Short mmCIF file of C-alpha atoms and ligand atoms in Angstrom, two decimals:
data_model
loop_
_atom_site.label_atom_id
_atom_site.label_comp_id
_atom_site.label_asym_id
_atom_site.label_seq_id
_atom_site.Cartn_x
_atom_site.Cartn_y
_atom_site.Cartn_z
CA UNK A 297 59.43 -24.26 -84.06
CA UNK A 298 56.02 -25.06 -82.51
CA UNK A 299 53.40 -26.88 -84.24
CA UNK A 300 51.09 -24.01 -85.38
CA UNK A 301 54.12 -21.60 -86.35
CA UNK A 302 55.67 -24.45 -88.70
CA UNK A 303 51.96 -25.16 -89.99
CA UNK A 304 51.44 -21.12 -90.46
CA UNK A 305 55.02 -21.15 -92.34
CA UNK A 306 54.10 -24.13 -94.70
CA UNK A 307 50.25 -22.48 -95.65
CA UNK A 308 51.98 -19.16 -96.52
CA UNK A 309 55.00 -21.46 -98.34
CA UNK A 310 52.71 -23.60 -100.33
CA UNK A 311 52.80 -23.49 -104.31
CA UNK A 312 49.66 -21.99 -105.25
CA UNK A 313 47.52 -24.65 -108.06
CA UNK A 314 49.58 -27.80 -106.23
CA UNK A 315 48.34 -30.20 -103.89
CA UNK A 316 49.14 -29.17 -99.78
CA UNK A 317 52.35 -30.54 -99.00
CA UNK A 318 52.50 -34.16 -97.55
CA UNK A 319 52.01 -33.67 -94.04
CA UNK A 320 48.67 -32.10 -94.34
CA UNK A 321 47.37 -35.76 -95.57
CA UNK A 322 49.28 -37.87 -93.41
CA UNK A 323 50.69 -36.47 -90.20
CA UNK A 324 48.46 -36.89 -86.70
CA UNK A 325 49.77 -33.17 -85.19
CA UNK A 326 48.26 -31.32 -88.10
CA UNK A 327 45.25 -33.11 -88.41
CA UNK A 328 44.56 -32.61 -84.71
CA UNK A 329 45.16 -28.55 -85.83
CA UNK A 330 41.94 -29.57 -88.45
CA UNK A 331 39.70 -30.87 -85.97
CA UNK A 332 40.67 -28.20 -83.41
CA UNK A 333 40.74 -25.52 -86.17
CA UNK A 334 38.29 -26.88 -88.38
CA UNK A 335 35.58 -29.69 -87.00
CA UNK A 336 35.58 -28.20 -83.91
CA UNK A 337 34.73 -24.53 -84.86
CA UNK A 338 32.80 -24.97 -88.03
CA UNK A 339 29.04 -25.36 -88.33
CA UNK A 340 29.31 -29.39 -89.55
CA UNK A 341 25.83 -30.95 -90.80
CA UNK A 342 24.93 -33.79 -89.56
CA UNK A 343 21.36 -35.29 -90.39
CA UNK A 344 18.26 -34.25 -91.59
CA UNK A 345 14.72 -32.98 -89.36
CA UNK A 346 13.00 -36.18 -90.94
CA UNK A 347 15.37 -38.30 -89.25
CA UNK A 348 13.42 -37.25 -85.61
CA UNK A 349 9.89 -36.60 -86.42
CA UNK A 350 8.85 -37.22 -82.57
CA UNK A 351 9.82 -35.35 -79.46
CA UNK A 352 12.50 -38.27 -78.28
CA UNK A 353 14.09 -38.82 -81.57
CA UNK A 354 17.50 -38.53 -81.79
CA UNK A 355 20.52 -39.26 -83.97
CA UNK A 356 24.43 -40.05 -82.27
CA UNK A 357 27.52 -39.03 -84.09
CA UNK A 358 31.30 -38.40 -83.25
CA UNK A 359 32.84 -35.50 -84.24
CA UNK A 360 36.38 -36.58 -83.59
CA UNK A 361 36.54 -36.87 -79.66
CA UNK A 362 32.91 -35.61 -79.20
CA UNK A 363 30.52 -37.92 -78.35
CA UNK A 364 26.94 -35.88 -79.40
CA UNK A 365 23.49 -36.61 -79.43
CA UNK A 366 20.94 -34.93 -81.53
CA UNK A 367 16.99 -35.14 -80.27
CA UNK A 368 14.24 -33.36 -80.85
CA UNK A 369 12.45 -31.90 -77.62
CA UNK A 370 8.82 -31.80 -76.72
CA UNK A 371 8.57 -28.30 -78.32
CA UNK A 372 9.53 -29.82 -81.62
CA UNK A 373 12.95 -28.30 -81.35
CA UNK A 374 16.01 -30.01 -82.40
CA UNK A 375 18.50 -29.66 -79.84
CA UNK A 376 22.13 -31.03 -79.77
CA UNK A 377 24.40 -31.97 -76.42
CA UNK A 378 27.71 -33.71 -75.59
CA UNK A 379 26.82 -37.44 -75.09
CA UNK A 380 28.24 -36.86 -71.98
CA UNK A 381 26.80 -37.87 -68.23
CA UNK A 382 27.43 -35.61 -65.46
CA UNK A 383 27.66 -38.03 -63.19
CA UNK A 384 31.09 -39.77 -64.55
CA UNK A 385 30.93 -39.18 -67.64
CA UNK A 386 29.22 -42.36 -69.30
CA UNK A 387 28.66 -42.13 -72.95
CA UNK A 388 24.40 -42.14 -72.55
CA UNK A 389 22.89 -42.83 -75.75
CA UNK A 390 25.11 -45.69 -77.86
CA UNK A 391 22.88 -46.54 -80.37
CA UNK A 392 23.29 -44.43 -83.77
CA UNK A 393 19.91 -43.57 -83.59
CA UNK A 394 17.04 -44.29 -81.84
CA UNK A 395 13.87 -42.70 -79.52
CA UNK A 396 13.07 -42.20 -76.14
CA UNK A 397 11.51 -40.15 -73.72
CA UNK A 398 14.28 -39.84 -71.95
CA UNK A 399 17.62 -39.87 -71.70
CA UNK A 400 18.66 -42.33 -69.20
CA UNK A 401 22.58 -42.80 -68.61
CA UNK A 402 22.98 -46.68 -68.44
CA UNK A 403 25.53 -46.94 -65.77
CA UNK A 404 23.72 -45.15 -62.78
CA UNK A 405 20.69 -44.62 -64.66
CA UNK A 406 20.65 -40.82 -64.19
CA UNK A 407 18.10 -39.18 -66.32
CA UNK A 408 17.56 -36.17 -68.56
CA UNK A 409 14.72 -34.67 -69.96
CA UNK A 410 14.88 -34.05 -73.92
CA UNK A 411 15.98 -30.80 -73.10
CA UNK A 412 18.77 -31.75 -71.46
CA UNK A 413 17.41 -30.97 -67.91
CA UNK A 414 18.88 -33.25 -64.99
CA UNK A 415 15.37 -34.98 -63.60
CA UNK A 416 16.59 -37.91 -61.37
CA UNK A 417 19.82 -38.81 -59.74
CA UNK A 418 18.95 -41.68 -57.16
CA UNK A 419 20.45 -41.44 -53.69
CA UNK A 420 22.84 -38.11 -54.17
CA UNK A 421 23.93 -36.42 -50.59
CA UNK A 422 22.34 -32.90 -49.99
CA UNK A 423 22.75 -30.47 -51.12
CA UNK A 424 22.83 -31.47 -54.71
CA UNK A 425 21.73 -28.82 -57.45
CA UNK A 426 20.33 -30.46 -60.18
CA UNK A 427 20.44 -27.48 -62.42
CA UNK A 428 24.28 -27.31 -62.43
CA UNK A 429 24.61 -30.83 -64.28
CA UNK A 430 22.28 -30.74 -66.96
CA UNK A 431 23.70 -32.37 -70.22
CA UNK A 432 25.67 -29.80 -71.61
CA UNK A 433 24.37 -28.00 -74.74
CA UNK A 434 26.25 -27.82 -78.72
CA UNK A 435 24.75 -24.98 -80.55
CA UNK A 436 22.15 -26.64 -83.10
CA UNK A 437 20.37 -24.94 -86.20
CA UNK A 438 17.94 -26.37 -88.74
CA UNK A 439 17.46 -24.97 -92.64
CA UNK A 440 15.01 -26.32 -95.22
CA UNK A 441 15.24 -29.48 -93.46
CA UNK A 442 18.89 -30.04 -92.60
CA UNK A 443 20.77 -30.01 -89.09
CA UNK A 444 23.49 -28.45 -88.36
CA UNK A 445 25.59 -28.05 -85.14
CA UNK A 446 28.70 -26.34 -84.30
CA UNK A 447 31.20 -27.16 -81.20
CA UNK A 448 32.89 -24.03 -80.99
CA UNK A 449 31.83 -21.91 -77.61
CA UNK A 450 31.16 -19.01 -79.70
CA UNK A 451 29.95 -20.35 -83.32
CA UNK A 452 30.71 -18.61 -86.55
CA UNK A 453 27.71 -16.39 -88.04
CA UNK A 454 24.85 -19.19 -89.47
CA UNK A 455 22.05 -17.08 -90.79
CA UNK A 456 23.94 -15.91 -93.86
CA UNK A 457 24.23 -19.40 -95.23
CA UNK A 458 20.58 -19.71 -94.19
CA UNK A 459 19.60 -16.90 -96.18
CA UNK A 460 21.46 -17.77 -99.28
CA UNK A 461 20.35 -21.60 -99.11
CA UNK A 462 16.99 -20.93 -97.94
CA UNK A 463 15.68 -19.59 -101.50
CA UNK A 464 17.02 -22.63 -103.74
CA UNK A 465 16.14 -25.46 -101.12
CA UNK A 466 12.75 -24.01 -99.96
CA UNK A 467 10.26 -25.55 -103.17
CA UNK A 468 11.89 -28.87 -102.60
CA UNK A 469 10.16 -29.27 -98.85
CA UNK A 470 13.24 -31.44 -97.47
CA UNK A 471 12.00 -30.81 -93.85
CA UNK A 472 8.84 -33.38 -94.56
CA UNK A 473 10.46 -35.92 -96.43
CA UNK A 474 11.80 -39.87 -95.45
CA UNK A 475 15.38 -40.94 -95.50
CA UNK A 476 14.61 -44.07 -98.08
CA UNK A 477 18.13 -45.48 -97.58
CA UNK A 478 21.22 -44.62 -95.51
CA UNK A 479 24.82 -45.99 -95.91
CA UNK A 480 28.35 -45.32 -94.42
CA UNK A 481 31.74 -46.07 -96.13
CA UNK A 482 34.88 -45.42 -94.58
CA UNK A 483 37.21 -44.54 -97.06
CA UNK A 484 41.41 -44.97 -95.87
CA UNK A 485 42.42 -41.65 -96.52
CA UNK A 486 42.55 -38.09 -95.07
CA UNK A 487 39.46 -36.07 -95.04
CA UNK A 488 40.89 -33.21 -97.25
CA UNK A 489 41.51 -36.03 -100.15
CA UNK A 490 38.03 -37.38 -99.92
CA UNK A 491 37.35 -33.55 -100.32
CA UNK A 492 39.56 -32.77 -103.41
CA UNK A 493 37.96 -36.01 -105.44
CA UNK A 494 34.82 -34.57 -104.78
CA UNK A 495 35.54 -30.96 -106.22
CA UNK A 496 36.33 -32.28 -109.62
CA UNK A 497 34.96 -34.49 -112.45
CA UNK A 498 38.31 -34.67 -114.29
CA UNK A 499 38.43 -38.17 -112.71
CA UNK A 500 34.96 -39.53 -113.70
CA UNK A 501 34.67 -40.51 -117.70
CA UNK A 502 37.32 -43.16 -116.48
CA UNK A 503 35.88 -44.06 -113.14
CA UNK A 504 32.32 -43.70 -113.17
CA UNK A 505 30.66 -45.25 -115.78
CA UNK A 506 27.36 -45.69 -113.88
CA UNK A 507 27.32 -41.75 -112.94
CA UNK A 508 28.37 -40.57 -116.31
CA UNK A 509 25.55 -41.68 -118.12
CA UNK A 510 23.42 -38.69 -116.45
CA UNK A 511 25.99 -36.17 -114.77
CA UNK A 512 27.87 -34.42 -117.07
CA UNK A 513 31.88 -33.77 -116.25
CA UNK A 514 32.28 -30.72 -117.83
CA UNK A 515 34.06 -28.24 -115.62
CA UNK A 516 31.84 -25.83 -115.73
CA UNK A 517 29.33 -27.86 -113.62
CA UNK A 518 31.45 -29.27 -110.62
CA UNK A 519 33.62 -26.13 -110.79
CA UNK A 520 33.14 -23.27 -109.78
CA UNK A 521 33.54 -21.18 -112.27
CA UNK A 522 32.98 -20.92 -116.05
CA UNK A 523 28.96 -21.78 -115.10
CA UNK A 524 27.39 -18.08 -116.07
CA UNK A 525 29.09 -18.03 -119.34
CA UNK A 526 28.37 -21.54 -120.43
CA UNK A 527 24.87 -21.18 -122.70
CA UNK A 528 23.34 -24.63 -122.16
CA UNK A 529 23.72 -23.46 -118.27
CA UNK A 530 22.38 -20.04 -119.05
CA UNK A 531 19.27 -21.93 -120.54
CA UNK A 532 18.44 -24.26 -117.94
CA UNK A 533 18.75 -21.36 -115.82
CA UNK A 534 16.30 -19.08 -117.61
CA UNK A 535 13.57 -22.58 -117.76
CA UNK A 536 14.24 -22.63 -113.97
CA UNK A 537 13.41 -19.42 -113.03
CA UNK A 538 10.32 -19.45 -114.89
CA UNK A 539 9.56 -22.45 -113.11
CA UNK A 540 9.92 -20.34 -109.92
CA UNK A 541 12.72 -22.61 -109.21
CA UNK A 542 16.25 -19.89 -107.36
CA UNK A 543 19.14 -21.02 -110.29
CA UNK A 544 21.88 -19.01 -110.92
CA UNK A 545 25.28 -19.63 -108.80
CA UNK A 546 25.97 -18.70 -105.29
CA UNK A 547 29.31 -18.87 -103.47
CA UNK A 548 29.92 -17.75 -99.98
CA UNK A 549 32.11 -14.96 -100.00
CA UNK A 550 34.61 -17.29 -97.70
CA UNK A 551 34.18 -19.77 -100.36
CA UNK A 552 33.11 -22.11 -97.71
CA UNK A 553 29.87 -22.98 -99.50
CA UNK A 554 28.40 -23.01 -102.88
CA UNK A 555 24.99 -23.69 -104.38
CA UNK A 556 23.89 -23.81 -108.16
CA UNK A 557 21.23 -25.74 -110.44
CA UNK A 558 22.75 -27.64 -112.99
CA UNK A 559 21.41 -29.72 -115.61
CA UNK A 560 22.07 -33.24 -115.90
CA UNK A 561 22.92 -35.34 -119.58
CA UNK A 562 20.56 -34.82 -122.53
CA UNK A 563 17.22 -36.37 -121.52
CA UNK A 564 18.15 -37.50 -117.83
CA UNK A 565 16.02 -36.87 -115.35
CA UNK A 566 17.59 -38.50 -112.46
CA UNK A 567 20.72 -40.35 -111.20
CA UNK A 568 19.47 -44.27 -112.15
CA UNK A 569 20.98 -46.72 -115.14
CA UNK A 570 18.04 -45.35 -117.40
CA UNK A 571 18.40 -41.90 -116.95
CA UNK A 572 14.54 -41.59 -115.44
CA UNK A 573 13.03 -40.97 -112.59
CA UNK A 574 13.65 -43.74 -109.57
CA UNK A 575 10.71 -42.89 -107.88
CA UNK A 576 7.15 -42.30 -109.10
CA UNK A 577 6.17 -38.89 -106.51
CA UNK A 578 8.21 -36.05 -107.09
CA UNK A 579 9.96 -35.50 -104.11
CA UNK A 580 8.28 -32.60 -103.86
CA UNK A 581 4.19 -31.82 -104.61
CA UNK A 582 5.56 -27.96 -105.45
CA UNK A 583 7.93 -28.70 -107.99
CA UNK A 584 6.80 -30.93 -111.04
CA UNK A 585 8.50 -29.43 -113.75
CA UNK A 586 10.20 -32.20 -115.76
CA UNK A 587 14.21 -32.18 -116.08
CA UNK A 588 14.77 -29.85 -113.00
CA UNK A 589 18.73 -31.52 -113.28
CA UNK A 590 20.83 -31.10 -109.89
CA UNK A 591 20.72 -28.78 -107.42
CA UNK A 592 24.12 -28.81 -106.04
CA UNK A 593 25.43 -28.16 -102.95
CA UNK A 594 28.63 -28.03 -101.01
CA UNK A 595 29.65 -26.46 -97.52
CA UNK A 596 32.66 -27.19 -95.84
CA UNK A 597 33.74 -29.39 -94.62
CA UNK A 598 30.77 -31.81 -94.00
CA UNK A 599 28.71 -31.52 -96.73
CA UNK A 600 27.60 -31.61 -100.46
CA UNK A 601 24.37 -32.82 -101.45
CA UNK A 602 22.44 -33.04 -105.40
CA UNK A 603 18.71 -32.13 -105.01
CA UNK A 604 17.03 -33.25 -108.26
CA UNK A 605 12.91 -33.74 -109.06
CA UNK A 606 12.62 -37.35 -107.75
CA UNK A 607 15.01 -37.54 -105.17
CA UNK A 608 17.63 -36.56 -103.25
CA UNK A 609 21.31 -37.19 -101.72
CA UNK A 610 23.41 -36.08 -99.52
CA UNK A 611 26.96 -36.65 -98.71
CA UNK A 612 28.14 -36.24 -94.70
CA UNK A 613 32.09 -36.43 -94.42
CA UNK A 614 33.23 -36.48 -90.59
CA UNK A 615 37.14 -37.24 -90.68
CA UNK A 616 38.03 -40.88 -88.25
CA UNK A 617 41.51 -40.16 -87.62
CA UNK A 618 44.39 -38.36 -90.09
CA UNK A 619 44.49 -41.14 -92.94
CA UNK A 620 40.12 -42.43 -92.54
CA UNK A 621 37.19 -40.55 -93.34
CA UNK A 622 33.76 -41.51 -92.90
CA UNK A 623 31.21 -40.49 -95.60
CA UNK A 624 27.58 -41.18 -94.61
CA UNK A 625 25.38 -41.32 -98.08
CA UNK A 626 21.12 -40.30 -97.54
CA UNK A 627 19.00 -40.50 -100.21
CA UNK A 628 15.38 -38.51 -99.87
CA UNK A 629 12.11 -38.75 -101.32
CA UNK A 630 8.88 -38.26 -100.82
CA UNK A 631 7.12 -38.80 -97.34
CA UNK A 632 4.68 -40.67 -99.04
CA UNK A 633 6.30 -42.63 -101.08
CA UNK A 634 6.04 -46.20 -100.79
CA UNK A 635 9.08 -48.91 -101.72
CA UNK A 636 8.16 -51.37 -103.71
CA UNK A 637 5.37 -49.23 -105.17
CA UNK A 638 6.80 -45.76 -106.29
CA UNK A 639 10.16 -46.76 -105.91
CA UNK A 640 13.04 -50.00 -106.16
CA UNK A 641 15.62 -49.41 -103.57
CA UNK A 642 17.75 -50.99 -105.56
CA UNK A 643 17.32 -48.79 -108.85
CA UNK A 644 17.89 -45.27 -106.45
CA UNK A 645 20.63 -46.32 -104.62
CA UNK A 646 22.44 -47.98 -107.51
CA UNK A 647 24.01 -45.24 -109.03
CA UNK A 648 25.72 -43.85 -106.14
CA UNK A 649 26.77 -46.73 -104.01
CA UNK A 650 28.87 -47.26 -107.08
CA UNK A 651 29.73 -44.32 -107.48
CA UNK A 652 30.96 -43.46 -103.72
CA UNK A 653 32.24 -47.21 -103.66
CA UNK A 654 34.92 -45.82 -106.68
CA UNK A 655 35.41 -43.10 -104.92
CA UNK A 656 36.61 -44.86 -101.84
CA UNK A 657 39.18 -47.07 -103.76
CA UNK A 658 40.42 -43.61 -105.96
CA UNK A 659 41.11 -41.87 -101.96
CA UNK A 660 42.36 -44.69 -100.97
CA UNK A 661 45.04 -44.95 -103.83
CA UNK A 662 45.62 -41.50 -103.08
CA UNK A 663 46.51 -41.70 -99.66
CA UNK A 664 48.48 -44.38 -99.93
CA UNK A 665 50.28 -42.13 -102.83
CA UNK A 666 50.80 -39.07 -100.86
CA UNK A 667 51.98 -40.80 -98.03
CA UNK A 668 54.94 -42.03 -99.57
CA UNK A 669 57.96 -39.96 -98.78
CA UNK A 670 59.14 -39.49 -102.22
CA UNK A 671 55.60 -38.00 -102.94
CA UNK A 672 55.97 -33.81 -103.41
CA UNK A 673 52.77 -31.46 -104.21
CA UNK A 674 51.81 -32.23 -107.91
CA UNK A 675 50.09 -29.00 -110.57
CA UNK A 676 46.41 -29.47 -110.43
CA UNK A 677 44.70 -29.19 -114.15
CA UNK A 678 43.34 -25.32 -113.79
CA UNK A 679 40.50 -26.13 -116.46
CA UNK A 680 39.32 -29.47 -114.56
CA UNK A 681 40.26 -28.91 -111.31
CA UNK A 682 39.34 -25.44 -110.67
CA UNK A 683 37.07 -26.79 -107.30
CA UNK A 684 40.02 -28.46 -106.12
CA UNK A 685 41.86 -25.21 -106.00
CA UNK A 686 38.77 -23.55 -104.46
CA UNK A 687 38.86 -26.37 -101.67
CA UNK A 688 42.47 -26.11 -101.09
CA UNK A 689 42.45 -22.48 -100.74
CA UNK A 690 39.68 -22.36 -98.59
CA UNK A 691 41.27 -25.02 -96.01
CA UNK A 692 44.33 -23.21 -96.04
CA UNK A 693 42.96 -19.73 -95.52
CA UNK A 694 40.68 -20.95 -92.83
CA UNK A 695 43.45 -23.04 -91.33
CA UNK A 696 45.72 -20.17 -91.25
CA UNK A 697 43.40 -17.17 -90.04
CA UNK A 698 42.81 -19.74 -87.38
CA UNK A 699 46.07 -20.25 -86.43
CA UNK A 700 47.72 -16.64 -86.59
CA UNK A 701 44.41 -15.62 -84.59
CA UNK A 702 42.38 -14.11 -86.86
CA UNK A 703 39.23 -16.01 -86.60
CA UNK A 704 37.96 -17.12 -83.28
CA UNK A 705 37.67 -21.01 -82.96
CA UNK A 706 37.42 -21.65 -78.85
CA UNK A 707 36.17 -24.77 -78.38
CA UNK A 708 33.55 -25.46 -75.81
S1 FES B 844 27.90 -42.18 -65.35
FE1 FES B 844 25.90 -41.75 -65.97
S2 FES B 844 24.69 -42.28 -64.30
FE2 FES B 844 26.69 -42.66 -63.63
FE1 FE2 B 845 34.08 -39.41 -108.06
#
């Protein structure tokens, strides 16, 4: 049976409420069906505008074999391309990020402008058209300050998601703020399981000791359901909205992303060892209401992301190969916030570089779990685990339309 047939025949054979069967964690064919199916056709986030504040700022990443570079243009645009040269095919920009302006190919020096025009080529026999080997273009969006880009020729719809995050990320002025701190983990274990710790809390009272003094495990708040009828919810909703602050819960109809305000422990107003704020300027000048708790945010498969009044972080997952993931960790504040003076580096980041650094060795244990051949799909816990469900279904169903040609997902 080929590949994608025995792929389709094990989505549609899969026990519904169990974990995917072992080959969907461990084996290289399918995961090449997820980055063909999945990386490659999805809209994947990848930085934030703050990140290039100057025409000639740029950002690299690899999206499995994709070499891209991210740069804003001399019209302020942010634009994406392959990292790619025309001539023969040189990787351009190598650092991870950087600012030029230019692009200038290191091996023969050829040169683009930040809009991926060809400008020089030394020494090329006429005729030789320029305009046929500019850097070739990855369809790029920004929303309330985060970039996305999608390598699929003919992307999947954007603007809804842009309409439905738009009204809960707009007070918190992302665009304007300062990456304070960035780190990247690579965790040994398949993308999906870095996924499916993430959609639950059932793991953290034992695990996270530093996080579960402020975030709270119920299900109800990493889930995604039980949130409307839970009344401590239903109150932090009401103080939100009359704080002008978008609450309530939001779930693409796809499931493939979800955003919701949630409050955090009893008297915590951020995610530090004290409970309070890590920095001294709210992250925002528009929102000053005290206890705002989380606003939390996941779209798959590349991002979630907690915007609370002081702060915020967010989470980039880009899978390395079938059994690595890397998970690239921002955390936000305040353009004008000054370390040292409003804020400890140490005291924000704390939290969550534990946190994630758990969460690494939990995957990892995992993956080396599921990879063992006696390993079969276990029940998840339906009161816990409900997001892990979601996650799974989602992957599968997207996986599967994919495959049996119901959703386009050409790549370029
Ligand atoms: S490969 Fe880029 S200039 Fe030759
Ligand atoms: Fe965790």
């Amino acid at each position: 049976m080929r590949l994608a047939e025995k792929t389709i025949a094990a989505l549609k054979g899969r026990r519904p409420g169990y974990t995917l069967p072992r080959e969907f964690y461990v084996d290289p064919d399918v995961h090449q069906l997820d980055l063909d199916h999945i990386f490659y056709s999805q809209w994947l986030f990848v930085g934030h505008d703050c990140e290039m504040p100057k025409p000639g700022d740029y950002i690299t990443l690899k999206v499995g074999d994709y070499p891209i570079i991210v740069v804003r243009d001399r019209q302020q645009n942010i634009r994406a391309f392959h990292n790619t040269c025309r001539h023969r095919g040189s990787r351009i920009c190598s650092a991870a990020k950087g600012s030029s302006v230019r692009l200038v190919c290191p091996y023969h020096n050829w040169s683009y402008d930040l809009d991926g025009r060809l400008l020089f080529a030394r020494d090329m026999a006429k005729p030789f058209d320029p305009k046929l080997l500019g850097l070739k273009p990855i369809a790029c969006e920004t929303a309330a300050g985060f970039v996305w880009i999608c390598l699929a020729a003919e992307p999947p719809d954007f603007e809804a998601f842009r309409a439905a995050m738009t009204p809960y990320y707009a007070p918190h002025e992302l665009g304007p703020a300062k990456v304070a701190f960035e780190s990247t983990i690579v965790e040994n274990g398949n993308w999906k399981l870095v996924w499916e710790n993430n959609r639950e809390c059932y793991h953290c009272t034992p695990n996270h000791p530093e996080l579960c003094r402020t975030f709270p495990e119920a299900a109800a708040i990493s889930g995604v359901t039980g949130a409307a009828e839970d009344p401590l919810i239903g109150e932090h909703w009401e103080r939100m909205e009359q704080a002008g602050l978008a609450s309530g819960f939001k779930i693409a109809d796809d499931g493939q992303y979800r955003m919701t305000r949630m409050p955090l422990l009893d008297g915590a107003t951020s995610y530090t060892m004290s409970g309070k704020d890590a920095v001294a300027r709210p992250l925002s000048a528009n929102v000053t209401t005290p206890a705002i708790g989380a606003l939390l945010t996941f779209h798959y498969p590349s991002l979630w992301s907690h915007v609370l009044g002081d702060h915020a972080v967010t989470f980039r997952v880009l899978p390395l190969g079938p059994k690595q993931t890397m998970v690239t960790t921002r955390w936000l504040v305040n353009a004008e916030a000054v370390e040292g003076v409003d804020y400890s580096l140490d005291d924000l980041t704390k939290v969550w570089t534990a946190t994630n650094d758990q969460d690494r060795r939990i995957v990892e244990e995992n993956a080396l779990g599921v990879a063992s051949p006696a390993f079969e799909p276990g029940p998840y816990n339906a009161k816990h685990e409900g997001g892990v469900i979601q996650f799974v279904d989602w992957y599968a169903a997207t996986l599967e339309n994919a495959l049996s040609g119901r959703a386009r997902t050409a790549v370029a």
